[in-house]
mmCIF file of C-alpha atoms in Angstrom:
data_model
loop_
_atom_site.group_PDB
_atom_site.id
_atom_site.type_symbol
_atom_site.label_atom_id
_atom_site.label_comp_id
_atom_site.label_asym_id
_atom_site.label_seq_id
_atom_site.Cartn_x
_atom_site.Cartn_y
_atom_site.Cartn_z
ATOM 1 C CA UNK A 135 0.000 0.000 0.000
ATOM 2 C CA UNK A 136 1.520 3.379 -0.975
ATOM 3 C CA UNK A 137 2.306 5.896 1.713
ATOM 4 C CA UNK A 138 -0.089 8.781 2.153
ATOM 5 C CA UNK A 139 1.232 11.902 0.416
ATOM 6 C CA UNK A 140 1.857 14.920 2.599
ATOM 7 C CA UNK A 141 1.733 18.593 1.595
ATOM 8 C CA UNK A 142 5.045 20.379 1.319
ATOM 9 C CA UNK A 143 6.300 22.317 4.325
ATOM 10 C CA UNK A 144 5.651 26.032 4.624
ATOM 11 C CA UNK A 145 9.354 26.673 4.074
ATOM 12 C CA UNK A 146 9.359 24.635 0.856
ATOM 13 C CA UNK A 147 6.138 26.375 -0.248
ATOM 14 C CA UNK A 148 7.693 29.820 0.309
ATOM 15 C CA UNK A 149 10.725 28.815 -1.745
ATOM 16 C CA UNK A 150 8.659 27.240 -4.536
ATOM 17 C CA UNK A 151 6.402 30.254 -5.083
ATOM 18 C CA UNK A 152 9.454 32.428 -5.737
ATOM 19 C CA UNK A 153 9.875 30.541 -9.018
ATOM 20 C CA UNK A 154 6.274 30.950 -10.179
ATOM 21 C CA UNK A 155 5.150 33.644 -12.597
ATOM 22 C CA UNK A 156 2.953 36.284 -10.977
ATOM 23 C CA UNK A 157 -0.196 34.983 -12.685
ATOM 24 C CA UNK A 158 0.362 31.555 -11.107
ATOM 25 C CA UNK A 159 0.883 33.122 -7.671
ATOM 26 C CA UNK A 160 -2.435 34.955 -7.993
ATOM 27 C CA UNK A 161 -4.081 31.748 -9.225
ATOM 28 C CA UNK A 162 -2.767 29.934 -6.135
ATOM 29 C CA UNK A 163 -4.317 32.655 -3.920
ATOM 30 C CA UNK A 164 -7.704 32.080 -5.573
ATOM 31 C CA UNK A 165 -7.350 28.304 -5.315
ATOM 32 C CA UNK A 166 -6.549 28.428 -1.600
ATOM 33 C CA UNK A 167 -9.379 30.869 -0.862
ATOM 34 C CA UNK A 168 -11.776 28.574 -2.708
ATOM 35 C CA UNK A 169 -10.549 25.550 -0.739
ATOM 36 C CA UNK A 170 -11.008 27.395 2.552
ATOM 37 C CA UNK A 171 -14.559 28.362 1.572
ATOM 38 C CA UNK A 172 -15.379 24.710 0.818
ATOM 39 C CA UNK A 173 -13.881 23.514 4.115
ATOM 40 C CA UNK A 174 -15.873 26.141 6.032
ATOM 41 C CA UNK A 175 -19.090 25.079 4.282
ATOM 42 C CA UNK A 176 -18.336 21.431 5.048
ATOM 43 C CA UNK A 177 -17.726 22.224 8.716
ATOM 44 C CA UNK A 178 -20.972 24.186 8.878
ATOM 45 C CA UNK A 179 -22.885 21.254 7.399
ATOM 46 C CA UNK A 180 -21.195 18.815 9.784
ATOM 47 C CA UNK A 181 -22.068 21.006 12.783
ATOM 48 C CA UNK A 182 -25.698 21.244 11.625
ATOM 49 C CA UNK A 183 -25.859 17.457 11.257
ATOM 50 C CA UNK A 184 -24.364 16.951 14.715
ATOM 51 C CA UNK A 185 -26.855 19.394 16.256
ATOM 52 C CA UNK A 186 -29.945 18.174 14.398
ATOM 53 C CA UNK A 187 -29.548 14.530 13.492
ATOM 54 C CA UNK A 188 -26.623 12.823 15.153
ATOM 55 C CA UNK A 189 -27.748 10.659 18.052
ATOM 56 C CA UNK A 190 -24.714 8.514 18.871
ATOM 57 C CA UNK A 191 -22.002 10.055 21.051
ATOM 58 C CA UNK A 192 -19.325 8.087 19.210
ATOM 59 C CA UNK A 193 -20.596 9.428 15.861
ATOM 60 C CA UNK A 194 -20.602 12.963 17.281
ATOM 61 C CA UNK A 195 -16.997 12.586 18.464
ATOM 62 C CA UNK A 196 -15.956 11.216 15.078
ATOM 63 C CA UNK A 197 -17.606 14.095 13.199
ATOM 64 C CA UNK A 198 -16.130 16.640 15.613
ATOM 65 C CA UNK A 199 -12.747 15.102 14.851
ATOM 66 C CA UNK A 200 -13.324 15.749 11.145
ATOM 67 C CA UNK A 201 -14.249 19.353 11.927
ATOM 68 C CA UNK A 202 -11.070 19.785 13.974
ATOM 69 C CA UNK A 203 -9.000 18.266 11.165
ATOM 70 C CA UNK A 204 -10.577 20.691 8.659
ATOM 71 C CA UNK A 205 -9.801 23.610 10.990
ATOM 72 C CA UNK A 206 -6.162 22.516 11.070
ATOM 73 C CA UNK A 207 -6.065 22.461 7.272
ATOM 74 C CA UNK A 208 -7.662 25.924 7.177
ATOM 75 C CA UNK A 209 -4.973 27.220 9.529
ATOM 76 C CA UNK A 210 -2.247 25.850 7.253
ATOM 77 C CA UNK A 211 -3.942 27.339 4.191
ATOM 78 C CA UNK A 212 -4.110 30.745 5.873
ATOM 79 C CA UNK A 213 -0.392 30.477 6.616
ATOM 80 C CA UNK A 214 0.176 29.823 2.913
ATOM 81 C CA UNK A 215 -1.951 32.865 2.039
ATOM 82 C CA UNK A 216 0.336 34.898 4.276
ATOM 83 C CA UNK A 217 3.372 33.573 2.382
ATOM 84 C CA UNK A 218 1.705 34.372 -0.946
ATOM 85 C CA UNK A 219 0.966 37.907 0.282
ATOM 86 C CA UNK A 220 4.603 38.370 1.256
ATOM 87 C CA UNK A 221 5.789 37.052 -2.115
ATOM 88 C CA UNK A 222 3.445 39.331 -4.058
ATOM 89 C CA UNK A 223 4.475 42.375 -2.038
ATOM 90 C CA UNK A 224 8.178 41.463 -2.353
ATOM 91 C CA UNK A 225 7.695 41.614 -6.133
ATOM 92 C CA UNK A 226 6.444 45.176 -5.768
ATOM 93 C CA UNK A 227 2.833 44.293 -6.490
ATOM 94 C CA UNK A 228 -0.288 45.102 -4.482
ATOM 95 C CA UNK A 229 -1.938 42.419 -2.385
ATOM 96 C CA UNK A 230 -5.505 41.679 -3.430
ATOM 97 C CA UNK A 231 -7.799 42.492 -0.539
ATOM 98 C CA UNK A 232 -11.163 40.861 -0.641
ATOM 99 C CA UNK A 233 -14.426 42.732 -0.358
ATOM 100 C CA UNK A 234 -15.975 42.525 3.081
ATOM 101 C CA UNK A 235 -12.859 42.471 5.257
ATOM 102 C CA UNK A 236 -14.949 40.875 8.004
ATOM 103 C CA UNK A 237 -15.337 37.808 5.782
ATOM 104 C CA UNK A 238 -11.641 37.343 5.043
ATOM 105 C CA UNK A 239 -8.461 37.439 7.049
ATOM 106 C CA UNK A 240 -5.067 36.472 5.689
ATOM 107 C CA UNK A 241 -3.736 35.757 9.147
ATOM 108 C CA UNK A 242 -7.147 34.736 10.486
ATOM 109 C CA UNK A 243 -9.274 31.851 9.439
ATOM 110 C CA UNK A 244 -12.139 33.121 7.320
ATOM 111 C CA UNK A 245 -12.420 33.337 3.555
ATOM 112 C CA UNK A 246 -14.752 34.322 0.738
ATOM 113 C CA UNK A 247 -14.380 34.168 -3.010
ATOM 114 C CA UNK A 248 -14.828 37.763 -4.200
ATOM 115 C CA UNK A 249 -12.010 40.107 -5.182
ATOM 116 C CA UNK A 250 -11.981 43.902 -5.228
ATOM 117 C CA UNK A 251 -10.405 46.792 -7.059
ATOM 118 C CA UNK A 252 -7.964 49.090 -5.285
ATOM 119 C CA UNK A 253 -7.342 52.797 -5.918
ATOM 120 C CA UNK A 254 -3.889 53.562 -7.319
ATOM 121 C CA UNK A 255 -2.831 57.206 -7.813
ATOM 122 C CA UNK A 256 -6.445 58.382 -7.694
ATOM 123 C CA UNK A 257 -7.736 55.806 -10.178
ATOM 124 C CA UNK A 258 -9.199 52.398 -9.635
ATOM 125 C CA UNK A 259 -7.045 49.569 -10.935
ATOM 126 C CA UNK A 260 -8.503 46.112 -11.314
ATOM 127 C CA UNK A 261 -6.353 43.819 -9.159
ATOM 128 C CA UNK A 262 -8.003 40.511 -9.993
ATOM 129 C CA UNK A 263 -5.641 37.755 -11.114
ATOM 130 C CA UNK A 264 -5.319 37.265 -14.855
ATOM 131 C CA UNK A 265 -4.295 33.634 -15.181
ATOM 132 C CA UNK A 266 -4.859 32.362 -18.715
ATOM 133 C CA UNK A 267 -6.032 28.779 -18.697
ATOM 134 C CA UNK A 268 -5.115 26.081 -21.169
ATOM 135 C CA UNK A 269 -7.481 23.367 -22.431
ATOM 136 C CA UNK A 270 -7.089 21.378 -19.191
ATOM 137 C CA UNK A 271 -8.049 24.343 -17.005
ATOM 138 C CA UNK A 272 -4.486 24.930 -15.761
ATOM 139 C CA UNK A 273 -2.780 28.308 -15.996
ATOM 140 C CA UNK A 274 -0.862 28.375 -19.295
ATOM 141 C CA UNK A 275 2.411 28.987 -17.515
ATOM 142 C CA UNK A 276 1.838 26.239 -14.918
ATOM 143 C CA UNK A 277 4.053 23.165 -14.806
ATOM 144 C CA UNK A 278 2.464 20.555 -17.050
ATOM 145 C CA UNK A 279 5.065 17.780 -17.005
ATOM 146 C CA UNK A 280 3.696 15.339 -14.430
ATOM 147 C CA UNK A 281 7.150 14.033 -13.494
ATOM 148 C CA UNK A 282 8.945 17.331 -12.920
ATOM 149 C CA UNK A 283 8.401 20.452 -10.846
ATOM 150 C CA UNK A 284 6.927 21.317 -7.518
ATOM 151 C CA UNK A 285 3.236 20.879 -6.970
ATOM 152 C CA UNK A 286 1.701 23.278 -4.526
#
């Protein structure tokens, strides 16, 4: 039986994103925010099931364990968002803040999927990522050779 694959460390992630084109960095931000939103929805549904339908204490404990595991993944994803923010700013670019700051925190643990525009020199500049996708749905400049590269 093959070993379970583990995500790369935060240090390796920080090093790997330095090599990515800016469009891929922005695409990774969107991907992580989307993943966090799905984990939050899943946890909400699990909590509702526990409160409304779950009768067995052992089932409740098991489901609460899944919720805790998801929260741990969300924490790691938020740490990665912080690294992506640092990388983007180190390249002299503006970090994309999401609309409704109460819904999203880079260092916190909430996320939503919308992006906003930011004023630059008195004008509004659209800061949404511009990743161009190929036929498989991957950014055109993303690593496509399945045997080489770093997968984030």
